[in-house]
Amino acid sequence: MINFALEVGPTATPEAVMFWILAPIAVAAAAGMIFAKKAVHSALLLAWVMITLAIFYIAQDALFLGIVQIVVYTGAVMMLFLFILMLVGVDSSDSLVENIRGLRPASIVAAVGLGGLLVSLIGRATLGTDVVGLSAANSGGNVQGIAEELFTKYVWAFEVVSALLITAALGAMVLAHSSVIKSRTAQRDQSIARFRGASLANAAGLPSSGVFSRHNAVDVPALLPDGTPAPTSISKTLEARGDMLSSKPFELEEKEAEED
Amino acid sequence: MSTAELIGTDPGWISLVKGFLIFIVCVLATLMSVWGERRIVARMQQRVGPNRVGPFGLIQALADGVKLALKEDLIPKAADRIVFVMAPIISATTCFMSFAVIPLSGKVTLFGHKTVMQLTDIPVGVLYVLAITSIGVYGIVLAGWSSGSTYPLLGGLRSSAQVISYEVAMGLSLVAVFIYSGSMSTADIVAAQDKWWFCVTLFPSFVIYAISMVGETNRAPFDLAEAEGELVGGFHTEYSSLKFALFFLAEYVNIMAVSALATTLFLGGYHALPGLGFTESWLGGWFTVLWFLVKVIFFFFVFVWLRGTLPRLRYDQFMKFGWKVLIPVSLLWIMVVATLRVLSQQGASRSAVIGFTFGVALLVLAGSSLMESAKNRRAREDALGEVSIPSFPVPAMPSKSYEIRMEELND
């Protein structure tokens, strides 16, 4: 196995060992990303693939590229992905309902196209040739070498890509922008509203949940002095979810009250 | 021989010893800093703090650790089990990794081998630390998500947004350091500060880094991800026993890591205080480790001081501060630094450099006074708008009743 790796290129033995350990894991993670049921698991496996790629870059003497791969892709891009996916919730799986018409044929065409592209690219790779010019490229230092290429030879492409990215960012902001119809109620406005309302009952805040000394939890409404549950004492979210318990079992019984 | 070459000659076992030493130092530092923090905060709040276990309560943290380990390890029913277990492991492993590139000492002899107390020196050392930190955030975010509960989810979301935002400011504050030292390797950056520390020459960068490192480590006043008044415990609400201990460890090692990076980048690393350079050769060079530790402890004290002094920011104010103040200011500062650097490299006259600096200072002053006056005007307008008679009955003001009585007397 290692001999094969040595034949493939000028890879030294430690690098070959690393390759044969990490590469299968990377491939397994990539496959897992496609087959994982939960979106967050897919995102995590993708992040892992990116980290292994970064390690490969570093092993190939592209230190700067490897580190930047982790900072940018794993650290920023995947984190933003996760940020969105997390809002989906822990127990939801992908829905298989076709929301946009023609999505399925279009995605099949795109997948076949991308597959063809990848196969043709990988098919053109050559094996068994020596790497040329790596030490020359890294002679002034890896970072300096990339900087020189980026800001002399490829400066035009670099600027075009950055202009494209700025345009995309602006576009996203324009699309996500909505005009403000009424001003947002801030903490201060809410405080003023509490005191200027018709009743001062809630001026000191809403009643807290739970029946004291019986069941002091967020999902049980408090009892008012007349023994009825106070609906404002528990979160509307819990009520909508149906996670609310009745405060009935925690009321003091008539008999006890008489004894007192 | 440069640091990188010196490290390159290390045999494998020396690297292993170094790695082991770094690990031991980090764990011990965590135990000591938990105790230190509690004692310092207690003093600031007119209390004594832990003083029962061991002399001065020194092994209180160890006792707490043992207690934590013996507690029941709960996994909530709604949790995603694999990710739930993985999250604290990610947090606790990544936090140690950034210490690999931090130079802890000058040239020393370790078991008869000439070396430096730095595991490895790579040309992009500082970027490596940023990369490791960004992986470390996964621990917090995944902990929040996998708990299957609302408060941890909110804590995880807050934390991911927070760390991404403050990492931008942090990265930008480092650019000026890279420009001035001409390298991204930690050893070279320390070497570039043998005359002037960067906290003097690049003061704005230092301030921005110092602020964003507090944001990056989720510490007060930026501890919104675990705001106990709002989110119970934030991302670690559902964690118990050793898994919680791992998060605890990660938090303190992260504080040590950002402090160590701040020391390396801005406070001259392991170098002695100015004027005390002769101490660097004491104990065969090992005295430099002490200097390094002193500086790290200074940063840690500031962390505790902040916690004891400042109230927590509101989330929107915090994000506004990051995006609308820190990032634009650091961008402007990078432009100034880059211009100065080019001026000095092209051999511009001293008067040109001074003139440019003066012009920038004038612009900053003009801008800040304009902003201040606009703020004052807005505040005055707001105050005028507020004066209106309330629509609900209020008791008469004392001065008014006094006036009425005066009128009665006059009649």
XYZ file of C-alpha atoms in Angstrom, chain A:
260
model
C 0.000 0.000 0.000
C 2.758 2.380 1.003
C 4.839 1.282 -1.977
C 1.970 2.200 -4.217
C 1.839 5.659 -2.642
C 5.561 6.020 -3.183
C 5.163 5.150 -6.845
C 2.397 7.684 -7.229
C 4.539 10.679 -6.481
C 7.414 12.021 -4.462
C 5.385 11.480 -1.304
C 7.532 10.492 1.628
C 6.460 7.543 3.770
C 4.916 9.509 6.686
C 2.809 11.430 4.204
C 1.690 8.210 2.542
C 0.720 6.736 5.903
C -1.236 9.872 6.696
C -2.893 9.773 3.306
C -4.032 6.170 3.648
C -5.434 6.865 7.081
C -7.190 10.131 6.316
C -8.359 9.542 2.765
C -10.740 6.651 3.562
C -12.137 8.645 6.480
C -12.657 11.643 4.208
C -14.397 9.522 1.587
C -16.566 7.857 4.223
C -17.463 11.261 5.652
C -18.330 12.557 2.188
C -20.588 9.564 1.573
C -22.107 9.974 5.006
C -22.832 13.606 4.233
C -25.063 12.544 1.358
C -26.824 9.767 3.251
C -27.224 11.424 6.655
C -30.844 12.033 7.538
C -30.383 15.133 9.647
C -29.143 18.283 7.947
C -26.840 19.141 10.846
C -25.127 15.743 10.613
C -24.506 16.393 6.920
C -23.046 19.801 7.716
C -20.756 18.297 10.347
C -19.505 15.576 8.035
C -18.862 18.206 5.377
C -16.876 20.231 7.907
C -14.836 17.116 8.623
C -14.156 16.594 4.906
C -12.962 20.201 4.706
C -10.610 19.730 7.642
C -9.080 16.594 6.096
C -8.637 18.486 2.834
C -6.838 21.212 4.776
C -4.531 18.603 6.307
C -3.773 17.273 2.826
C -2.942 20.799 1.621
C -0.589 21.252 4.558
C 1.058 17.905 3.859
C 1.596 19.053 0.269
C 3.572 22.099 1.509
C 0.664 24.494 0.894
C 0.640 25.650 4.493
C -1.136 28.961 3.967
C -3.846 27.433 1.796
C -4.495 24.696 4.348
C -4.869 27.066 7.272
C -7.014 29.492 5.288
C -9.193 26.576 4.214
C -9.952 25.902 7.880
C -10.425 29.569 8.842
C -12.676 30.421 5.912
C -14.575 27.248 5.091
C -14.789 25.406 8.382
C -14.735 28.490 10.577
C -16.938 30.923 8.710
C -18.883 29.326 5.854
C -19.831 26.055 7.533
C -20.565 27.890 10.761
C -23.063 30.131 8.958
C -24.606 27.016 7.403
C -24.916 25.453 10.837
C -26.400 28.662 12.157
C -29.274 28.351 9.700
C -29.644 24.581 10.086
C -29.789 24.813 13.859
C -32.964 26.819 13.588
C -34.566 23.756 12.011
C -34.471 21.988 15.365
C -32.985 18.779 16.692
C -35.661 16.232 15.811
C -36.665 17.267 12.297
C -35.587 15.302 9.250
C -35.580 16.405 5.626
C -39.001 16.617 4.044
C -39.325 14.863 0.697
C -42.176 17.035 -0.541
C -41.407 18.838 -3.790
C -42.046 22.507 -3.054
C -40.941 24.001 -6.362
C -42.299 22.358 -9.495
C -39.685 20.721 -11.712
C -37.124 20.659 -8.944
C -36.469 16.952 -9.242
C -35.697 16.789 -13.006
C -33.635 19.972 -12.749
C -31.576 18.581 -9.894
C -31.027 15.299 -11.755
C -29.736 17.216 -14.791
C -27.462 19.312 -12.563
C -26.149 16.241 -10.725
C -25.406 14.373 -13.957
C -23.693 17.460 -15.381
C -21.547 17.958 -12.304
C -20.703 14.256 -12.212
C -19.606 14.342 -15.836
C -17.458 17.379 -15.160
C -15.791 15.712 -12.170
C -15.196 12.442 -14.003
C -13.645 14.234 -16.971
C -11.387 16.257 -14.647
C -10.287 13.299 -12.560
C -9.808 11.237 -15.716
C -7.271 13.780 -16.928
C -5.132 13.457 -13.814
C -1.764 11.883 -14.452
C -0.164 9.379 -12.129
C 3.474 8.565 -11.607
C 4.995 11.879 -12.680
C 7.355 13.828 -10.468
C 6.201 17.103 -8.997
C 7.996 19.988 -10.681
C 8.650 23.478 -9.342
C 7.312 23.121 -5.820
C 10.567 24.113 -4.142
C 10.996 26.977 -6.610
C 7.490 28.255 -5.817
C 8.118 28.032 -2.084
C 11.671 29.402 -2.245
C 10.794 32.816 -0.823
C 8.401 31.327 1.712
C 4.984 29.833 1.114
C 3.011 32.929 2.174
C 5.234 35.297 0.227
C 4.980 33.090 -2.871
C 1.171 33.116 -2.803
C 1.102 36.854 -2.087
C 3.356 37.560 -5.029
C 1.273 35.471 -7.431
C -1.983 36.921 -6.125
C -0.963 40.574 -6.290
C 1.083 40.544 -9.487
C 0.100 37.865 -11.981
C -3.466 37.262 -10.843
C -4.305 40.681 -9.417
C -6.959 41.279 -12.084
C -8.746 37.984 -11.407
C -8.445 38.610 -7.677
C -10.080 42.028 -7.957
C -12.820 40.724 -10.234
C -13.681 37.995 -7.748
C -13.717 40.443 -4.855
C -16.009 42.783 -6.821
C -18.287 39.810 -7.501
C -18.371 38.913 -3.816
C -19.176 42.487 -2.803
C -21.964 42.582 -5.372
C -23.338 39.325 -4.004
C -23.217 40.645 -0.447
C -24.990 43.849 -1.494
C -27.553 41.805 -3.422
C -28.246 39.666 -0.376
C -28.729 42.774 1.722
C -31.112 44.317 -0.820
C -33.126 41.101 -1.096
C -33.320 40.659 2.654
C -34.162 44.300 3.255
C -37.670 45.214 4.232
C -38.845 48.739 4.806
C -39.758 49.540 8.379
C -43.494 50.123 8.681
C -43.530 51.084 12.323
C -40.667 51.664 14.684
C -39.446 48.694 16.685
C -40.619 48.610 20.282
C -37.467 48.781 22.355
C -37.034 48.023 26.033
C -37.720 51.658 26.878
C -40.960 51.799 24.854
C -42.199 48.616 26.488
C -41.472 50.051 29.904
C -43.376 53.258 29.097
C -46.282 51.277 27.637
C -46.615 49.204 30.813
C -47.161 52.292 32.931
C -49.301 54.286 30.491
C -51.680 51.414 29.749
C -55.261 51.336 30.979
C -54.440 49.105 33.920
C -51.350 49.120 36.084
C -51.793 45.416 36.854
C -48.770 44.365 34.802
C -46.592 47.344 35.629
C -44.229 45.208 37.661
C -44.041 42.502 34.985
C -46.124 39.430 34.319
C -46.796 36.953 37.137
C -44.244 34.174 37.397
C -45.199 30.584 36.679
C -45.723 27.676 39.040
C -47.708 26.952 42.150
C -45.352 27.687 44.973
C -44.341 24.837 47.262
C -46.275 22.419 45.058
C -44.946 22.554 41.506
C -42.563 25.369 40.770
C -41.963 24.905 37.012
C -42.308 26.960 33.846
C -45.050 24.758 32.375
C -47.585 25.171 35.189
C -49.664 28.346 35.313
C -49.700 30.250 38.582
C -52.881 30.398 40.652
C -54.614 33.712 41.151
C -55.966 34.642 44.630
C -59.413 33.332 43.639
C -57.922 29.925 42.732
C -58.179 30.251 38.943
C -55.027 29.730 36.837
C -53.283 32.877 35.564
C -52.851 32.433 31.774
C -50.271 35.223 31.479
C -47.902 33.431 33.830
C -46.624 30.938 31.275
C -44.948 31.393 27.912
C -47.239 31.496 24.868
C -44.816 29.191 23.080
C -45.310 26.418 25.638
C -49.070 26.877 25.401
C -49.027 26.603 21.598
C -46.791 23.535 21.718
C -49.168 21.871 24.159
C -46.429 21.538 26.759
C -48.569 23.217 29.385
C -49.662 21.307 32.493
C -52.866 22.096 34.325
C -52.441 23.712 37.703
C -55.537 21.873 38.922
C -53.695 19.011 40.700
C -51.593 21.501 42.628
C -54.457 23.522 44.071
C -55.036 23.277 47.789
C -58.022 21.051 48.525
C -61.160 22.425 50.145
C -60.797 20.132 53.150
C -57.275 21.338 53.883
C -58.457 24.930 53.643
C -61.214 24.255 56.158
C -58.801 22.635 58.586
C -56.603 25.737 58.427
